[in-house]
Amino acid sequence: MSWLVDAIHYVVPFIVLLGILVFVHEFGHFIVARLCGVAVTEFSIGFGKKLWGFTDKKNTEWKISAIPLGGYCKFLGDEDATSSSGNTSGLSEEDKKVAFATQNPLKKMAIVIAGPGANYLFAIFIFAFIFFAFGKFEFPAVVGDVVAGSSAEMGGIQKGDKITKVNDKIIKNFSDITQEVTMHTSGNIKLEIEREGKIINLSFPLKSVPLEIDNQKTTPDRPMLGIKSVSAIELSPEKLSLLHSISDACAETWRITAVTLRGVGQMIAGRRSADEVGGILRIAEMSGDITKQNGLIDFVAFMALLSINLGLINLFPIPLLDGGHVVIYMLEIVSRREINERIKEYIFRFGLFVLISLMLFATYNDFVHLFKRWFS
């Protein structure tokens, strides 16, 4: 029966999580398409065989399909669910007016951007609700993981350690650790940690590593511990006003976006391991771990984090993604003419190759990660 319990803890939360995020993303496309007067023929959560569905008064077929790994919003005249090509030859003159392919590039761009935009608005809503109803969340000063070869590993820090002091300064949350490490100038850094109820004092030098590239110049090396936070969050007892909750939610969403972009930049520059790239299996693992070990608020906050990542990834200028469509529509606006269909076909084929390659790479990383977790 253990496999059934694992299925409940990992499969069910993952399907719920992905289903909600896909619905939010596709509903962004859907609602703006309706506002722009574009007819939507299908709204699907999942791919493949239809399991359940209905057709509304405007002839949109809403359905849940068998493969719960995404979804799509198909417009009138689209030849496929990606809206990469359209065929209006068999449509009446009235239908052509509401087909996606016949719209001007500005309308198309608005519809395309609405998907990632909905993911961002959803994340802001979740953060604002948590801040207003429960209080501002923060990550505790507990080590979730130790980076191999880092100062922390050589200094004796272990996963699960709670850092209580850095250079005699009391630590309340994980951001305090970052602040004190950044302020450390020279010599050994002193840490007081709590491990299995015992207080341990450590002292060791910090390794300095380049952090990021700014204006095509490498920034000066900065001392870093080399630890990661845990996935669980703590809530402060002080609740925020509605206005402050929305403001802080926007700030938190921007912070996560900036950190993600910086991480991607570091991977491209070769200063961060690409092993951190994860896919569907990693998301399922993390959602299951949070469900088993933490509470509902942690799960909802994780959903907001993934919603930001989903929105951001879809804005990357890769053909077939929303960002790739935006680039094409911008080129059409500048050139004042539609790009040749054959050229578009080659562009989208290249995009498909890139996406499949990234998916295979992420899945490979997921299997390696799971193998190490199960057999280490």
Coordinates of C-alpha atoms in Angstrom, one line a residue:
M1 CA 0.0 0.0 0.0
S2 CA 3.0 2.3 0.3
W3 CA 3.0 2.9 -3.5
L4 CA -0.6 4.1 -3.2
V5 CA 0.3 6.6 -0.5
D6 CA 3.2 7.8 -2.6
A7 CA 0.8 8.2 -5.6
I8 CA -1.5 10.3 -3.5
H9 CA 1.3 12.5 -2.1
Y10 CA 3.1 13.0 -5.4
V11 CA 0.8 12.4 -8.4
V12 CA -2.4 14.0 -7.2
P13 CA -0.9 17.3 -6.0
F14 CA 1.2 17.5 -9.2
I15 CA -1.9 17.1 -11.4
V16 CA -3.9 19.6 -9.3
L17 CA -1.0 22.1 -9.4
L18 CA -0.3 21.8 -13.1
G19 CA -4.0 21.8 -14.0
I20 CA -4.6 25.1 -12.1
L21 CA -1.5 26.8 -13.6
V22 CA -2.4 25.6 -17.2
F23 CA -6.0 26.8 -16.7
V24 CA -4.8 30.2 -15.5
H25 CA -2.4 30.6 -18.5
E26 CA -4.9 29.5 -21.1
F27 CA -7.7 31.5 -19.6
G28 CA -5.6 34.6 -20.1
H29 CA -5.4 33.8 -23.8
F30 CA -9.1 33.0 -23.8
I31 CA -10.5 36.1 -22.1
V32 CA -8.4 38.6 -24.1
A33 CA -9.3 36.7 -27.4
R34 CA -13.0 37.1 -26.5
L35 CA -12.5 40.8 -25.7
C36 CA -10.7 41.3 -29.1
G37 CA -13.6 39.6 -30.9
V38 CA -11.7 36.4 -31.7
A39 CA -13.6 33.1 -31.7
V40 CA -12.2 30.3 -29.5
T41 CA -13.1 26.8 -30.7
E42 CA -11.4 24.7 -28.1
F43 CA -10.2 25.2 -24.5
S44 CA -8.4 22.1 -23.3
I45 CA -6.7 21.2 -20.0
G46 CA -4.4 18.4 -21.1
F47 CA -3.7 16.8 -24.5
G48 CA -5.0 13.7 -26.3
K49 CA -8.3 11.9 -25.9
K50 CA -11.1 14.0 -24.4
L51 CA -12.2 12.6 -21.0
W52 CA -14.9 15.2 -20.2
G53 CA -16.2 18.4 -21.7
F54 CA -19.1 20.6 -22.8
T55 CA -19.7 23.3 -25.4
D56 CA -20.8 26.8 -24.3
K57 CA -23.2 29.2 -26.0
K58 CA -20.4 30.7 -28.2
N59 CA -19.4 27.2 -29.5
T60 CA -16.3 26.9 -27.5
E61 CA -15.6 23.3 -26.5
W62 CA -14.3 23.1 -22.9
K63 CA -12.6 19.8 -22.2
I64 CA -10.3 17.9 -19.9
S65 CA -8.0 15.5 -21.9
A66 CA -6.1 12.4 -21.0
I67 CA -2.5 13.6 -20.8
P68 CA -2.3 16.2 -18.0
L69 CA 1.0 17.8 -19.1
G70 CA -0.2 21.1 -20.5
G71 CA -3.1 22.5 -22.4
Y72 CA -4.2 24.8 -25.2
C73 CA -6.6 27.4 -26.4
K74 CA -7.4 26.9 -30.1
F75 CA -8.9 29.8 -32.1
L76 CA -11.1 29.8 -35.2
G77 CA -9.0 29.1 -38.3
D78 CA -6.0 27.6 -36.4
E79 CA -4.5 24.5 -38.1
D80 CA -3.0 23.4 -34.7
A81 CA -3.2 24.3 -31.0
T82 CA 0.0 26.4 -31.2
S83 CA -1.6 29.1 -33.5
S84 CA 1.6 28.9 -35.5
S85 CA -0.4 28.7 -38.7
G86 CA -4.0 29.3 -39.9
N87 CA -6.2 28.4 -42.8
T88 CA -9.2 30.6 -43.4
S89 CA -10.0 29.3 -47.0
G90 CA -13.0 27.3 -45.9
L91 CA -14.5 29.9 -43.6
S92 CA -17.3 32.3 -44.5
E93 CA -16.7 36.0 -44.7
E94 CA -18.3 36.4 -41.2
D95 CA -16.2 33.7 -39.7
K96 CA -13.0 35.2 -41.2
K97 CA -13.7 38.4 -39.3
V98 CA -13.4 36.5 -36.0
A99 CA -10.6 34.2 -37.0
F100 CA -7.2 34.6 -35.2
A101 CA -5.2 34.5 -38.5
T102 CA -7.0 37.5 -39.9
Q103 CA -6.4 39.8 -36.9
N104 CA -3.9 42.6 -37.0
P105 CA -0.5 42.0 -35.2
L106 CA -1.4 44.2 -32.2
K107 CA -4.5 42.1 -31.4
K108 CA -2.5 38.9 -31.9
M109 CA 0.2 40.2 -29.6
A110 CA -2.3 41.2 -26.9
I111 CA -3.8 37.7 -27.0
V112 CA -0.4 36.0 -26.9
I113 CA 0.9 38.1 -24.0
A114 CA -2.3 37.6 -22.0
G115 CA -1.3 34.0 -21.1
P116 CA 2.0 34.8 -19.3
G117 CA 0.3 38.0 -17.9
A118 CA -2.4 35.9 -16.3
N119 CA 0.3 33.7 -14.6
Y120 CA 1.9 36.8 -13.2
L121 CA -1.4 38.3 -12.0
F122 CA -2.3 34.9 -10.4
A123 CA 1.1 34.9 -8.5
I124 CA 0.5 38.4 -7.3
F125 CA -3.0 37.5 -6.1
I126 CA -1.7 34.5 -4.2
F127 CA 1.1 36.5 -2.5
A128 CA -1.2 39.4 -1.6
F129 CA -3.8 37.0 -0.2
I130 CA -1.2 35.2 2.0
F131 CA 0.3 38.5 3.2
F132 CA -3.1 40.0 4.0
A133 CA -4.7 36.9 5.6
F134 CA -1.8 35.2 7.3
G135 CA 1.2 37.6 7.3
K136 CA 4.5 38.1 5.4
F137 CA 6.3 34.8 4.8
E138 CA 10.0 34.3 5.0
F139 CA 12.4 31.3 4.7
P140 CA 13.8 30.1 8.0
A141 CA 17.5 30.1 8.6
V142 CA 17.7 26.4 8.0
V143 CA 20.1 24.8 5.5
G144 CA 18.1 23.0 2.8
D145 CA 21.2 21.9 0.8
V146 CA 24.9 22.4 0.7
V147 CA 26.6 23.2 -2.6
A148 CA 29.4 20.7 -3.5
G149 CA 32.8 22.2 -3.1
S150 CA 31.6 25.3 -1.4
S151 CA 32.9 27.1 1.7
A152 CA 30.0 25.6 3.7
E153 CA 30.8 22.0 2.8
M154 CA 34.5 22.5 3.6
G155 CA 33.5 24.3 6.9
G156 CA 31.4 21.4 8.1
I157 CA 27.8 22.7 7.6
Q158 CA 25.3 20.0 7.0
K159 CA 21.8 19.9 5.5
G160 CA 19.2 20.6 8.3
D161 CA 21.5 22.8 10.3
K162 CA 19.8 25.9 11.8
I163 CA 22.1 28.9 11.7
T164 CA 21.5 31.1 14.8
K165 CA 24.4 33.5 14.5
V166 CA 26.8 34.8 11.9
N167 CA 29.7 36.8 13.2
D168 CA 27.9 37.1 16.6
K169 CA 24.9 38.7 14.9
I170 CA 21.6 37.0 15.7
I171 CA 19.9 35.4 12.7
K172 CA 16.1 35.3 12.4
N173 CA 15.6 34.2 8.7
F174 CA 17.5 33.0 5.7
S175 CA 17.8 36.5 4.2
D176 CA 19.7 37.6 7.4
I177 CA 22.4 35.0 6.5
T178 CA 22.8 36.5 3.0
Q179 CA 23.1 40.0 4.4
E180 CA 25.7 39.1 7.0
V181 CA 27.8 37.0 4.6
T182 CA 27.7 39.9 2.1
M183 CA 29.0 42.3 4.8
H184 CA 31.8 39.9 5.8
T185 CA 35.1 41.5 4.7
S186 CA 38.1 39.3 5.6
G187 CA 39.3 36.5 7.8
N188 CA 37.2 33.5 9.0
I189 CA 33.5 33.8 9.2
K190 CA 32.1 32.6 12.5
L191 CA 28.8 30.7 12.6
E192 CA 26.7 29.4 15.5
I193 CA 24.5 26.5 14.4
E194 CA 21.9 24.3 16.0
R195 CA 22.1 20.6 15.1
E196 CA 20.0 17.9 16.7
G197 CA 19.5 20.1 19.8
K198 CA 23.2 20.9 20.2
I199 CA 24.9 24.2 19.7
I200 CA 28.0 24.0 17.5
N201 CA 30.4 26.9 16.7
L202 CA 32.2 26.9 13.3
S203 CA 34.9 29.2 11.9
F204 CA 36.3 28.9 8.4
P205 CA 37.3 31.2 5.4
L206 CA 34.9 32.0 2.6
K207 CA 35.6 31.3 -1.0
S208 CA 35.0 34.2 -3.3
V209 CA 33.2 33.5 -6.6
P210 CA 32.0 35.8 -9.5
L211 CA 28.3 36.4 -9.0
E212 CA 27.0 37.9 -12.3
I213 CA 27.9 39.8 -15.4
D214 CA 26.9 43.4 -15.6
N215 CA 27.4 45.6 -18.7
Q216 CA 29.6 42.9 -20.3
K217 CA 32.0 43.1 -17.3
T218 CA 32.5 40.5 -14.6
T219 CA 31.7 41.9 -11.2
P220 CA 34.3 41.5 -8.4
D221 CA 34.3 38.2 -6.7
R222 CA 32.0 38.0 -3.7
P223 CA 32.4 35.8 -0.6
M224 CA 29.6 33.1 -0.5
L225 CA 28.7 30.3 1.9
G226 CA 27.2 28.0 -0.7
I227 CA 24.0 26.9 1.0
K228 CA 20.4 26.8 -0.1
S229 CA 17.2 27.4 1.9
V230 CA 14.6 24.9 2.7
S231 CA 11.3 24.8 0.8
A232 CA 9.2 25.4 3.9
I233 CA 8.2 29.0 4.8
E234 CA 7.5 30.7 8.1
L235 CA 4.8 33.4 8.5
S236 CA 5.4 36.5 10.6
P237 CA 2.6 37.3 13.1
E238 CA 2.2 40.9 11.8
K239 CA -0.4 41.0 9.0
L240 CA -0.2 43.6 6.3
S241 CA -2.9 46.0 5.1
L242 CA -4.5 45.3 1.7
L243 CA -2.5 48.0 0.0
H244 CA 0.8 46.9 1.5
S245 CA -0.1 43.3 0.7
I246 CA -0.5 44.1 -3.0
S247 CA 2.6 46.3 -3.1
D248 CA 4.7 43.6 -1.4
A249 CA 3.2 40.9 -3.6
C250 CA 4.3 42.9 -6.7
A251 CA 7.8 43.3 -5.2
E252 CA 8.1 39.6 -4.4
T253 CA 7.0 38.7 -7.9
W254 CA 9.6 41.0 -9.4
R255 CA 12.3 39.7 -7.0
I256 CA 11.6 36.1 -8.1
T257 CA 11.7 37.1 -11.7
A258 CA 15.0 38.9 -11.3
V259 CA 16.6 36.0 -9.4
T260 CA 15.4 33.5 -12.1
L261 CA 16.7 35.6 -15.0
R262 CA 20.1 36.0 -13.2
G263 CA 20.2 32.2 -12.7
V264 CA 19.5 31.6 -16.4
G265 CA 22.2 34.2 -17.3
Q266 CA 24.7 32.5 -15.1
M267 CA 24.0 29.1 -16.7
I268 CA 24.4 30.6 -20.2
A269 CA 27.7 32.2 -19.1
G270 CA 28.9 28.8 -17.7
R271 CA 29.2 30.0 -14.1
R272 CA 26.3 28.0 -12.8
S273 CA 25.6 24.3 -13.3
A274 CA 23.0 23.3 -15.8
D275 CA 22.2 20.4 -13.6
E276 CA 19.7 22.7 -11.8
V277 CA 17.5 22.7 -14.9
G278 CA 14.5 20.5 -14.0
G279 CA 11.3 19.4 -15.7
I280 CA 8.0 17.7 -15.0
L281 CA 9.4 15.0 -12.8
R282 CA 11.2 17.6 -10.6
I283 CA 8.0 19.6 -10.2
A284 CA 6.1 16.5 -9.2
E285 CA 8.8 15.6 -6.7
M286 CA 8.8 19.1 -5.1
S287 CA 5.0 19.3 -5.0
G288 CA 4.9 15.9 -3.4
D289 CA 7.6 16.7 -0.8
I290 CA 5.8 20.0 0.1
T291 CA 2.5 18.1 0.5
K292 CA 4.0 15.5 2.7
Q293 CA 6.2 17.7 4.9
N294 CA 4.6 21.1 4.9
G295 CA 1.2 22.8 5.0
L296 CA -1.3 24.2 2.5
I297 CA 0.2 27.7 2.6
D298 CA 3.6 26.3 1.5
F299 CA 1.9 24.5 -1.4
V300 CA 0.0 27.6 -2.5
A301 CA 3.2 29.7 -2.3
F302 CA 5.0 27.1 -4.4
M303 CA 2.1 27.3 -6.9
A304 CA 2.7 31.1 -7.1
L305 CA 6.4 30.5 -7.7
L306 CA 5.7 28.1 -10.5
S307 CA 3.2 30.4 -12.0
I308 CA 5.9 33.1 -12.2
N309 CA 8.3 30.7 -13.8
L310 CA 5.6 29.5 -16.3
G311 CA 4.8 33.0 -17.3
L312 CA 8.5 34.0 -17.6
I313 CA 9.5 30.9 -19.6
N314 CA 6.7 31.5 -22.0
L315 CA 8.0 35.0 -22.6
F316 CA 11.4 33.8 -23.8
P317 CA 11.8 34.6 -27.5
I318 CA 11.8 30.9 -28.6
P319 CA 9.5 30.0 -31.6
L320 CA 6.3 28.2 -30.5
L321 CA 6.4 29.9 -27.1
D322 CA 4.4 33.0 -26.5
G323 CA 7.6 35.1 -26.6
G324 CA 8.5 33.7 -30.0
H325 CA 5.1 34.7 -31.4
V326 CA 5.5 38.2 -29.9
V327 CA 8.8 38.6 -31.8
I328 CA 7.2 37.6 -35.1
Y329 CA 4.3 40.0 -34.6
M330 CA 6.7 42.9 -33.7
L331 CA 8.6 42.2 -36.9
E332 CA 5.3 42.3 -38.8
I333 CA 4.4 45.6 -37.2
V334 CA 7.8 47.1 -38.1
S335 CA 7.8 45.8 -41.6
R336 CA 4.1 46.4 -42.1
R337 CA 3.7 43.1 -43.8
E338 CA 3.1 39.5 -42.8
I339 CA 6.1 37.2 -42.7
N340 CA 6.1 34.5 -45.4
E341 CA 4.4 31.3 -44.3
R342 CA 7.3 29.1 -45.5
I343 CA 9.7 31.2 -43.4
K344 CA 7.4 30.9 -40.4
E345 CA 7.3 27.2 -40.9
Y346 CA 11.1 26.9 -40.7
I347 CA 11.2 29.2 -37.7
F348 CA 8.6 27.1 -35.8
R349 CA 10.4 23.9 -36.8
F350 CA 13.6 25.3 -35.2
G351 CA 11.6 26.3 -32.1
L352 CA 10.1 22.8 -31.9
F353 CA 13.7 21.3 -32.0
V354 CA 14.9 23.7 -29.3
L355 CA 11.9 22.9 -27.0
I356 CA 12.2 19.1 -27.4
S357 CA 15.9 19.3 -26.7
L358 CA 15.3 21.3 -23.6
M359 CA 12.6 18.9 -22.4
L360 CA 14.9 15.9 -23.0
F361 CA 17.7 17.6 -21.1
A362 CA 15.5 18.6 -18.2
T363 CA 14.1 15.0 -18.1
Y364 CA 17.6 13.6 -18.1
N365 CA 18.5 15.8 -15.2
D366 CA 15.3 14.8 -13.3
F367 CA 16.2 11.1 -13.7
V368 CA 19.8 11.7 -12.5
H369 CA 18.5 13.6 -9.5
L370 CA 15.9 11.0 -8.6
F371 CA 18.5 8.2 -9.0
K372 CA 20.9 10.0 -6.6
R373 CA 18.0 10.6 -4.2
W374 CA 16.8 6.9 -4.2
F375 CA 20.2 5.2 -4.1
S376 CA 22.5 7.6 -2.3

